[in-house]
Coordinates of C-alpha atoms in Angstrom, one line a residue:
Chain S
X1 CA -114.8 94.1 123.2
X2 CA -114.3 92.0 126.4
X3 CA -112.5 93.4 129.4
X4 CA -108.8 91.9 130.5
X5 CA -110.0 91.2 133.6
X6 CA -110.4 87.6 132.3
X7 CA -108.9 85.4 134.5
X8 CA -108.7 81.6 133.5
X9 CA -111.2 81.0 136.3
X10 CA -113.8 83.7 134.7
X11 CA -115.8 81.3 132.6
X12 CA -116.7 81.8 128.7
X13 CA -120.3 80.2 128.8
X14 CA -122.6 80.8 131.7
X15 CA -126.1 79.0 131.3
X16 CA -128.4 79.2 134.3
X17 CA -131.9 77.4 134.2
X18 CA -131.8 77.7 130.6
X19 CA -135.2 76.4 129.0
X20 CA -136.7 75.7 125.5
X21 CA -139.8 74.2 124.2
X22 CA -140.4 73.2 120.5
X23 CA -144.4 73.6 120.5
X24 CA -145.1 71.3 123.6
X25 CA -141.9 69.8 123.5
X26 CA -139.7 70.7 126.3
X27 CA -136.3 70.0 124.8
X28 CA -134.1 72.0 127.3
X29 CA -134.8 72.0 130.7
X30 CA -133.3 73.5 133.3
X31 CA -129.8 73.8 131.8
X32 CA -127.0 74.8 133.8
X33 CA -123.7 74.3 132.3
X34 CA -120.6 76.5 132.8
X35 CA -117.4 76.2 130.5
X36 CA -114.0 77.7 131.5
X37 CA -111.3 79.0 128.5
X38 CA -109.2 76.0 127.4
X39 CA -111.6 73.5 128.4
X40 CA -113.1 70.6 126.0
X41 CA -116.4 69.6 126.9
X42 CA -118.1 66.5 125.2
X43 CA -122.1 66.2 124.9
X44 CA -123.6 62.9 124.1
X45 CA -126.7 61.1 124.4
X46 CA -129.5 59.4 122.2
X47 CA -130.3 61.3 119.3
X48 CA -133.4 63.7 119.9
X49 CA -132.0 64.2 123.5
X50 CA -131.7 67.9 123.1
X51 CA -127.6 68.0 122.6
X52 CA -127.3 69.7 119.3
X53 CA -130.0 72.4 120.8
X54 CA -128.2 73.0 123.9
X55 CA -124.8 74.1 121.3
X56 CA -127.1 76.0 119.0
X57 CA -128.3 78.2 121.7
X58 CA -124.6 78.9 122.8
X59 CA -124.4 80.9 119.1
X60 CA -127.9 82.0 119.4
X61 CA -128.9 79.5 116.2
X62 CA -131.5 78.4 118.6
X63 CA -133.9 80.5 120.3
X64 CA -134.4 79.5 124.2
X65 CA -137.6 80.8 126.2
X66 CA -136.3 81.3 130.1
X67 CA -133.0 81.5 132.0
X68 CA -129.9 82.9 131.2
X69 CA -126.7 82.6 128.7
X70 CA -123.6 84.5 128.8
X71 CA -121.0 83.8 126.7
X72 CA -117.6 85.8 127.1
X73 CA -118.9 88.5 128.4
X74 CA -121.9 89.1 125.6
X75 CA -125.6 88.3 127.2
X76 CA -128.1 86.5 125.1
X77 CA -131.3 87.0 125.9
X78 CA -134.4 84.8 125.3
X79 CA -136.3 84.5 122.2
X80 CA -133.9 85.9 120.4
X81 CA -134.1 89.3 121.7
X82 CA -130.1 90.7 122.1
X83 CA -129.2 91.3 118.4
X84 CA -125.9 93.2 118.7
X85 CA -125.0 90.8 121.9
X86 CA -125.7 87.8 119.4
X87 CA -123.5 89.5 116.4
X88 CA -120.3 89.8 119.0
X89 CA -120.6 86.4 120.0
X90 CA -121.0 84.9 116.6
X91 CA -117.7 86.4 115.5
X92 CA -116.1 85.1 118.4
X93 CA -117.0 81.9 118.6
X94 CA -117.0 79.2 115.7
X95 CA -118.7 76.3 114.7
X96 CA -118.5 73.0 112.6
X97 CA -121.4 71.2 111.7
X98 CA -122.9 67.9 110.7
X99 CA -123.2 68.5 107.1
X100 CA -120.0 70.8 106.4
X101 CA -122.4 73.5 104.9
X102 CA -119.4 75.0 102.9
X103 CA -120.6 77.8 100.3
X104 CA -120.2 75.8 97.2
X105 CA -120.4 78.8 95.1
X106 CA -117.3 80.0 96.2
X107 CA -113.9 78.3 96.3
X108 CA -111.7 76.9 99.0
X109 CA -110.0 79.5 99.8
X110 CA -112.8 82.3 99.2
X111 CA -114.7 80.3 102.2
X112 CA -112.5 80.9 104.5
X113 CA -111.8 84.5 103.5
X114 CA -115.2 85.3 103.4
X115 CA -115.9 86.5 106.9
X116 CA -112.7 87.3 108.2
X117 CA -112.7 89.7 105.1
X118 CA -116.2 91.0 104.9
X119 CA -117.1 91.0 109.3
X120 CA -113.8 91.7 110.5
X121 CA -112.6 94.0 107.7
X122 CA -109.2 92.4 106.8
X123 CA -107.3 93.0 103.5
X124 CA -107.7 90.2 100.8
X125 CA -104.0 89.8 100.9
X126 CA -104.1 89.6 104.8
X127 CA -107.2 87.4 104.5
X128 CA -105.7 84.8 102.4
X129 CA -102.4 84.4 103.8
X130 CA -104.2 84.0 106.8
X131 CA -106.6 81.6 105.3
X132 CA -103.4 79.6 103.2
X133 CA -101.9 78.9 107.2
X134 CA -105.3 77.2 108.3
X135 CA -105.4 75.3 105.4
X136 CA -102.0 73.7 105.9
X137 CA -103.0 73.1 109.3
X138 CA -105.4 71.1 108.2
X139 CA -103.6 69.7 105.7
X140 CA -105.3 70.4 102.7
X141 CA -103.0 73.8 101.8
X142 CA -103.0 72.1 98.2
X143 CA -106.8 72.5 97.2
X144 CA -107.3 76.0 97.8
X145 CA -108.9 76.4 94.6
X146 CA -111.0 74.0 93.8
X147 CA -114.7 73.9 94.5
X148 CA -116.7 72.1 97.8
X149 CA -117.9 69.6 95.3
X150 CA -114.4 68.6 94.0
X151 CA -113.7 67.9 97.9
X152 CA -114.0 64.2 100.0
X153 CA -115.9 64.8 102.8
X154 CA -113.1 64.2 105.4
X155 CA -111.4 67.3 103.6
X156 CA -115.0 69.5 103.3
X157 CA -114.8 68.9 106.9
X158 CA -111.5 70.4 107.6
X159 CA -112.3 73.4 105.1
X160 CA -114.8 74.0 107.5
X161 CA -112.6 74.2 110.4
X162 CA -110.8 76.0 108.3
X163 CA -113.0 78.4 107.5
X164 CA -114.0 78.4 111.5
X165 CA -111.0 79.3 112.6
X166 CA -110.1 82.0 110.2
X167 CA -112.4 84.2 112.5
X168 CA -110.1 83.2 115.4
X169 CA -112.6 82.6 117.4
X170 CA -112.5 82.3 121.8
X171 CA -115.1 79.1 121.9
X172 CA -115.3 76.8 118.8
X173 CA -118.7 74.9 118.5
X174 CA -118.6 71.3 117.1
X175 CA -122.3 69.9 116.1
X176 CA -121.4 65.7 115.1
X177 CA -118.6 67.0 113.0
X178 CA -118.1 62.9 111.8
X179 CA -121.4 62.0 111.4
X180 CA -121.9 62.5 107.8
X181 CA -118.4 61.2 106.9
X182 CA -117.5 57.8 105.6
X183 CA -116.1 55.9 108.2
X184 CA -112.6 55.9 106.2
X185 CA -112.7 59.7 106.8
X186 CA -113.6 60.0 110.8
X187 CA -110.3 59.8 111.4
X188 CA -108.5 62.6 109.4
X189 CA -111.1 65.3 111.1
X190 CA -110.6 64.1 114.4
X191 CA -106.5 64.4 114.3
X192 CA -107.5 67.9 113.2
X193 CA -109.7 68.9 116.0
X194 CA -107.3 66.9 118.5
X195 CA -104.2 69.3 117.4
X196 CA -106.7 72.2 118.2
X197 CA -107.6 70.8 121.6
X198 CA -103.8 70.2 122.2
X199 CA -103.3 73.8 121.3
X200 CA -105.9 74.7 123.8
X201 CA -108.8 75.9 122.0
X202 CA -112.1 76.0 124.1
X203 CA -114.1 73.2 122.7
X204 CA -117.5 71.6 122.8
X205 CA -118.6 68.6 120.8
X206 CA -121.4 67.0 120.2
X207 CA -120.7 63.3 119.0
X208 CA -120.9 59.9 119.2
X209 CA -117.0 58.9 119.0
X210 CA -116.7 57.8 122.2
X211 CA -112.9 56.9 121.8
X212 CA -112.2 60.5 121.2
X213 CA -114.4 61.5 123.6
X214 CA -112.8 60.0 126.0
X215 CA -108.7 60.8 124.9
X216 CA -109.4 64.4 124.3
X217 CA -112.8 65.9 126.9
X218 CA -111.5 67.1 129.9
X219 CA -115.2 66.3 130.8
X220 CA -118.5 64.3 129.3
X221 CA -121.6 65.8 129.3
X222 CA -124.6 62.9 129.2
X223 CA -127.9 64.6 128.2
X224 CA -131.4 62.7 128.4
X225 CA -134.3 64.3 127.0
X226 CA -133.3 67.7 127.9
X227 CA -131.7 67.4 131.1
X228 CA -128.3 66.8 132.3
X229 CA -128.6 63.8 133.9
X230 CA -124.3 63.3 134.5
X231 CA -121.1 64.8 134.2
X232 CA -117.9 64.3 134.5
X233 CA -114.4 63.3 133.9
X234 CA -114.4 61.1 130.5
X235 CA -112.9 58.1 132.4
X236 CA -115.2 58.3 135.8
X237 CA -118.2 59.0 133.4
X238 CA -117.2 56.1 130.9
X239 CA -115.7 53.5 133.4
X240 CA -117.9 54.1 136.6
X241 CA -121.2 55.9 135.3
X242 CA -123.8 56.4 138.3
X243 CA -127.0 57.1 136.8
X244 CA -128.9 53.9 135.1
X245 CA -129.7 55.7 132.2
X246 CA -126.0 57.2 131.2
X247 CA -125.2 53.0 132.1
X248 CA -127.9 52.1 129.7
X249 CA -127.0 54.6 127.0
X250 CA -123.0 53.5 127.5
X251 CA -124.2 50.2 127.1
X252 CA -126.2 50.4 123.6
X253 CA -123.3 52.5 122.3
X254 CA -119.8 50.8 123.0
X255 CA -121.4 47.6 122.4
X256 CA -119.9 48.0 118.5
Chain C
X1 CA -165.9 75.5 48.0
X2 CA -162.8 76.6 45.9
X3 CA -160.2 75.2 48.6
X4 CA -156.7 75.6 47.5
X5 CA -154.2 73.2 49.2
X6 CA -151.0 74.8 47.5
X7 CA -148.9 76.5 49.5
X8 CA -147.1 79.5 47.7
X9 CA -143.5 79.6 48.6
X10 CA -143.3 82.9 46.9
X11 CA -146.1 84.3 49.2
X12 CA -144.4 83.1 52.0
X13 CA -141.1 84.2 51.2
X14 CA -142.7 87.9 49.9
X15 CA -144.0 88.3 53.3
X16 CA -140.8 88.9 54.8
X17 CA -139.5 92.0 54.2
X18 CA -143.0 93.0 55.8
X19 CA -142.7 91.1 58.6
X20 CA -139.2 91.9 59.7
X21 CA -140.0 95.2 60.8
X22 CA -142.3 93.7 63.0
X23 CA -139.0 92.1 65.1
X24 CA -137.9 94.8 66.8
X25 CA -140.9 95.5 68.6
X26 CA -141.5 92.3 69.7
X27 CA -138.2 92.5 71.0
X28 CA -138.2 95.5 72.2
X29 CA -141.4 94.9 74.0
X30 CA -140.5 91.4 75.5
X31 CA -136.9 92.8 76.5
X32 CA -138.2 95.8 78.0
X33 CA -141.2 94.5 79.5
X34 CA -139.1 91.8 80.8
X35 CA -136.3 94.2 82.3
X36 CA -138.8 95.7 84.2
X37 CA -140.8 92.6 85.5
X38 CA -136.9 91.6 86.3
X39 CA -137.0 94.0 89.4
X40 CA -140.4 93.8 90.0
X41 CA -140.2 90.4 90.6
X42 CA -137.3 90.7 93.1
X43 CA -139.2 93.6 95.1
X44 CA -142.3 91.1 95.4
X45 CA -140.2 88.0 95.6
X46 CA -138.2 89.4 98.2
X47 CA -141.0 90.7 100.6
X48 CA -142.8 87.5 99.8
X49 CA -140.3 86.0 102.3
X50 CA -140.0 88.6 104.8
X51 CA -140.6 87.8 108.2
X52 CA -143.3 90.3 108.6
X53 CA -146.7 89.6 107.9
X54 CA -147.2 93.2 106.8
X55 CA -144.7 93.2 104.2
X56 CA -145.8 89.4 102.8
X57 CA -149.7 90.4 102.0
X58 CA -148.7 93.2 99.5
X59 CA -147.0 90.7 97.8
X60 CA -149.0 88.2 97.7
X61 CA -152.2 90.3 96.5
X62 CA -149.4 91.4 93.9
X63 CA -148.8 87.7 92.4
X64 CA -152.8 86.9 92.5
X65 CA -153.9 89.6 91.0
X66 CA -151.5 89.8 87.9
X67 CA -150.6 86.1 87.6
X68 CA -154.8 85.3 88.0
X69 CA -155.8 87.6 85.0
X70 CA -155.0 87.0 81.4
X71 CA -152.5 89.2 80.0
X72 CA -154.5 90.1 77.1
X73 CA -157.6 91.9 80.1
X74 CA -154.2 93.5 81.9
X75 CA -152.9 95.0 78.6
X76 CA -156.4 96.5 77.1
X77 CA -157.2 97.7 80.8
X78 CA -153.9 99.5 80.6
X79 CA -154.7 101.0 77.2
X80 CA -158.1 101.7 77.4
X81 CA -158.6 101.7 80.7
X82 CA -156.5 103.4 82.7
X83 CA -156.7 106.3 79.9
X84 CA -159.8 107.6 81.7
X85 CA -158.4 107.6 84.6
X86 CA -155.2 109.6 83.9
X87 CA -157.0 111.9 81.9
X88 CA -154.7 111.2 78.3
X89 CA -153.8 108.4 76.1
X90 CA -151.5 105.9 76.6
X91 CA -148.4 105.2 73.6
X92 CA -149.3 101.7 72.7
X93 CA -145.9 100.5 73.3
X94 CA -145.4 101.4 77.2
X95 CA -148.7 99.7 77.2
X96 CA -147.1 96.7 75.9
X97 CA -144.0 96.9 78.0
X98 CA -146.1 97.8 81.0
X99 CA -148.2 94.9 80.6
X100 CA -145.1 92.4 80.1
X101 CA -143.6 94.0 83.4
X102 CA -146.1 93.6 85.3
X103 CA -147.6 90.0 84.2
X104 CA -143.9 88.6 84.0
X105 CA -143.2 90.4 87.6
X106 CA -145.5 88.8 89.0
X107 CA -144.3 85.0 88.4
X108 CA -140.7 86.1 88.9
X109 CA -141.3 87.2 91.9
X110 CA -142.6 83.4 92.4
X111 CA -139.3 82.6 90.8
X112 CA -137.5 84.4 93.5
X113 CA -139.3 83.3 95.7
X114 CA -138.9 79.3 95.2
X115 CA -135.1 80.2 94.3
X116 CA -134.3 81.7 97.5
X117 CA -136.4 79.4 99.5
X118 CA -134.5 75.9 97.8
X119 CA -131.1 77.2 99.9
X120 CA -130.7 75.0 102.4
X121 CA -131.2 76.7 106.1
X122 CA -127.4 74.8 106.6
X123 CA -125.7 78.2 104.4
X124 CA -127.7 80.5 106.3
X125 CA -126.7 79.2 109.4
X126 CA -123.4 79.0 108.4
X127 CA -122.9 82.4 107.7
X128 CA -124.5 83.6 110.8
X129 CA -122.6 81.4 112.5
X130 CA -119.3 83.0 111.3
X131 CA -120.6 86.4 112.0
X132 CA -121.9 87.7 109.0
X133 CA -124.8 90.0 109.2
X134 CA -128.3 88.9 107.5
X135 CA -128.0 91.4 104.6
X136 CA -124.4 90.1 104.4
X137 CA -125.1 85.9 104.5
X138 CA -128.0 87.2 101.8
X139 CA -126.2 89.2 99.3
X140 CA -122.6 87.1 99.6
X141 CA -124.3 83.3 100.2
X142 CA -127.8 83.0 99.3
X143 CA -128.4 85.5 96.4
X144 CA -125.4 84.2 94.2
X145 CA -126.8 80.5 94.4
X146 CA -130.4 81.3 94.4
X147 CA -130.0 82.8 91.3
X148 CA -128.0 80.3 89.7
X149 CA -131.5 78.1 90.4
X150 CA -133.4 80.6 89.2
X151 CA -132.0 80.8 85.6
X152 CA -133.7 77.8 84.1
X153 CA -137.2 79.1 85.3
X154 CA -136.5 82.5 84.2
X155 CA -135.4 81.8 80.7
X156 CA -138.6 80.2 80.4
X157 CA -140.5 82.8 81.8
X158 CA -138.9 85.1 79.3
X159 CA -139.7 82.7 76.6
X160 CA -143.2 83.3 77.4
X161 CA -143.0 86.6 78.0
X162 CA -142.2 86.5 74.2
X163 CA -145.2 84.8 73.2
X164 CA -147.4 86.8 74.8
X165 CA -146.5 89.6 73.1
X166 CA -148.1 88.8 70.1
X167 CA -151.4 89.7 71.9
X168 CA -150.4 93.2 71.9
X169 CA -151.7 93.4 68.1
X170 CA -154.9 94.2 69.6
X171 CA -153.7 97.4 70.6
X172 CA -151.7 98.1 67.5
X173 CA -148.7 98.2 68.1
X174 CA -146.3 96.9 65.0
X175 CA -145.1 93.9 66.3
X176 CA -144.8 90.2 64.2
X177 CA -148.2 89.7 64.1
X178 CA -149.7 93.2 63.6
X179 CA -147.2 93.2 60.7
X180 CA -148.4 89.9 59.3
X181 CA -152.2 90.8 59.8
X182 CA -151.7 94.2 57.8
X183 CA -150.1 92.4 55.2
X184 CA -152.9 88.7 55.2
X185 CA -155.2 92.0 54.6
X186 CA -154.3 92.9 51.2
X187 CA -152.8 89.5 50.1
X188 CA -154.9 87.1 51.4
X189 CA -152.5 84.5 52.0
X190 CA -152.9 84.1 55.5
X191 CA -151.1 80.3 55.3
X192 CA -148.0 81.2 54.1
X193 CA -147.8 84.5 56.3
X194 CA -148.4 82.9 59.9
X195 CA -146.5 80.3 59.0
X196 CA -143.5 83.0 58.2
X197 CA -144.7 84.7 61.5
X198 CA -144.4 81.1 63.5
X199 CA -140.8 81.0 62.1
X200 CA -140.1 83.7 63.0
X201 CA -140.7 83.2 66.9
X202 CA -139.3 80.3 66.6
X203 CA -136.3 82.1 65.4
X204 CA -136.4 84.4 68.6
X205 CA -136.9 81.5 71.4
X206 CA -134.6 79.1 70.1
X207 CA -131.5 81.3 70.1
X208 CA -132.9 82.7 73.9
X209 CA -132.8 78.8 74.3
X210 CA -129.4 78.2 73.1
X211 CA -128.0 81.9 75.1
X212 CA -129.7 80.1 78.4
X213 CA -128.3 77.0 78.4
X214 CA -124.4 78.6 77.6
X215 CA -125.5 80.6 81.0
X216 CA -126.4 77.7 83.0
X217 CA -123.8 75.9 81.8
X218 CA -121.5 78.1 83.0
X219 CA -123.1 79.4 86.3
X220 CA -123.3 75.7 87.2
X221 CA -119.4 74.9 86.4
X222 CA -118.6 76.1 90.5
X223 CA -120.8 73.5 91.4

């Protein structure tokens, strides 16, 4: 368990010269990025730029090779090698990704008891109260019992969150939670992660909504092929970017 | 030549009494043979995937060996064979089921294999992601929709686990056609009684059929 010696200056990720190579492929290089509780961080750039790694290693999805990651409290270690470090930080920090990957076997509401019942030991009464609140939240309280399948994907997307949150996690992990969605449903999962922003979850998303990006990141992240190559505050990144690339990038992107 | 072209319904039908008998042993020997092979196959199927090397290459000299030799060599090595080298005879029957177990484990484990394998890395990550452990994302995520996939292939495996059991007359046992050869032996009417015999399997693997597709039927209704 972490110590209360948190303060809200004590952050919850600490990477430091964090590398990873795919083969020959260096895909992280040199990574330092630091998170504080209650802050939402955005990542973009160009697909293939290394984003969605640099989130997966925060969960220890992704292996890394050198450097060091320490997120609340727990220390990953590279190549995988911290195994009950990794376990503590899963449960306590969630994450969405691109394609949903809800457990179609099971229903709604058995997703998003799953976990909370079977890693963090709650009653099935306790877990699905707990898990009828999220859904509500969400605003999808109604199709509890139906199957993944029988689900759009705006609403797969928020049994996801769902399911996320159920864990209560510190740090919630968002890997282009809109881009397998019809464009009809963007809109339904980002008023969902907004309210959880509002509410002051830790956040960081990888995505290519730019708009949101902008209303909700308390800073933008723009990675080029493995590096950081700016950051800042959304409308000092977005209005007045300094490096030619982030300029470039910004350019091929809010052209549509 | 004397060739006679009739076939002798009352041959046919005469046969049966004989032949029934024979039923329950190829069912008990397909069933039990197949029961076995069951777990077998998961063992193999299951360290087919592990991560370490060490625990892959028993299983995959296990699925080689027994799915690169005819059934009829495994089962008259286990009944003639192996006799010599246990130092007694071997009960024709757990020669039979032991040669079904084994021959069926072998491409079940390549059954639970290719099951387990078609999950897409997404649920695994999933359920890592939320905090499960990797025996937990296995038994509560994986398992229970790998096997759903694996139902189709396994019905057929047990369809031919079936079949092959009417090799086993070489060995004596008194399955369907063991029965039907004792009886072609004093009647002569070997037409009529493998035709009866044919039926008879057929009888057998269509109602597995009809059982298999009610099960995947209603394994797949979550989906």
């Amino acid at each position: 368990m972490s110590e209360t010696l948190n303060n809200t200056t004590q952050p919850i990720v600490r990477m430091q010269q964090l590398n990873k190579h795919f083969g020959s492929l260096h895909v992280l290089n040199d990574i330092d990025l630091t998170i504080v509780p209650g802050e939402v961080v955005v990542i973009i750039g160009a697909s293939g730029s290394g984003k969605s790694t640099l989130i997966r290693c925060i969960n220890g999805l992704e292996e890394f090779q050198s450097g060091s990651l320490v997120v609340d409290d727990n220390e990953l270690l590279p190549y995988g090698k911290s195994t009950q470090a990794l376990q503590t930080i899963r449960t306590e920090v969630g994450m969405v990704f691109q394609q949903f990957n809800l457990f179609p076997h099971l229903s709604v509401i058995d997703n998003v008891t799953l976990a909370p019942m079977k890693v963090r030991g709650l009653s099935r009464d306790d877990a699905v109260s707990n898990a009828k609140r999220l859904l509500d939240r969400v605003g999808i309280a109604d199709q509890a019992d139906k199957y993944p399948s029988q689900l759009s994907g705006g609403q797969q997307q928020r049994v996801a969150l769902a399911r996320a949150l159920a864990m209560e996690p510190r740090l919630m992990l968002f890997d282009e939670p809109t881009s397998a969605l019809d464009p009809e449903m963007i809109g339904e999962v980002l008023d969902a992660m907004r309210e959880l922003a509002k509410e002051g979850m830790t956040m960081v998303i990888v995505t290519h909504e730019m708009g949101f990006a902008r209303e909700v990141a308390d800073r933008v992240i723009f990675i080029h092929k493995g590096e950081i190559t700016e950051q800042g505050h959304p409308e000092k990144l977005f209005d007045s970017p300094q490096h030619e690339r982030t300029q470039s990038f910004l350019a091929r992107v809010l052209k549509h | 030549m004397d060739v006679n072209f009739q076939f002798d319904w009352s041959a046919a039908f005469g046969s049966i009494p004989y032949l029934l008998p024979g039923i329950p042993w190829t069912l008990l020997i397909s069933f039990g043979g197949l029961a076995i092979g069951f777990f077998i196959g998961i063992f193999f199927g299951l360290l087919r995937i592990s991560p370490l090397r060490w625990l892959r290459w028993p299983a995959i000299i296990y699925v080689e060996v027994f799915r690169g030799t005819p059934i009829l060599v495994q089962v008259l090595f286990i009944f003639y064979g192996l006799p010599q080298l246990l130092g007694g005879p071997i009960n024709a029957l757990v020669a039979g089921i032991a040669a079904i177990a084994v021959n069926s484990g072998a491409y079940i484990s390549e059954i639970v294999r290719g099951g387990v394998q078609s999950i897409e890395r997404g649920q695994g990550e999933a359920s890592l992601s939320l905090g499960l452990s990797r025996t937990q994302a296995f038994r509560y995520v994986i398992w229970p929709q790998a096997f759903r996939r694996m139902i189709p292939p396994l019905g057929n495996q047990g369809i031919i686990s079936i079949k092959d059991t009417s090799l086993f007359s070489v060995i004596g046992v008194s399955e369907l056609v063991r029965q039907g050869q004792i009886y072609i032996a004093t009647t002569f009417t070997a037409l009529e009684v493998y035709f009866m015999v044919a039926l008879m399997y057929l009888a057998i693997t269509w109602t597995l059929s009809i059982i298999l597709r009610q099960l995947e039927r209603r394994g797949l209704a979550g989906q």
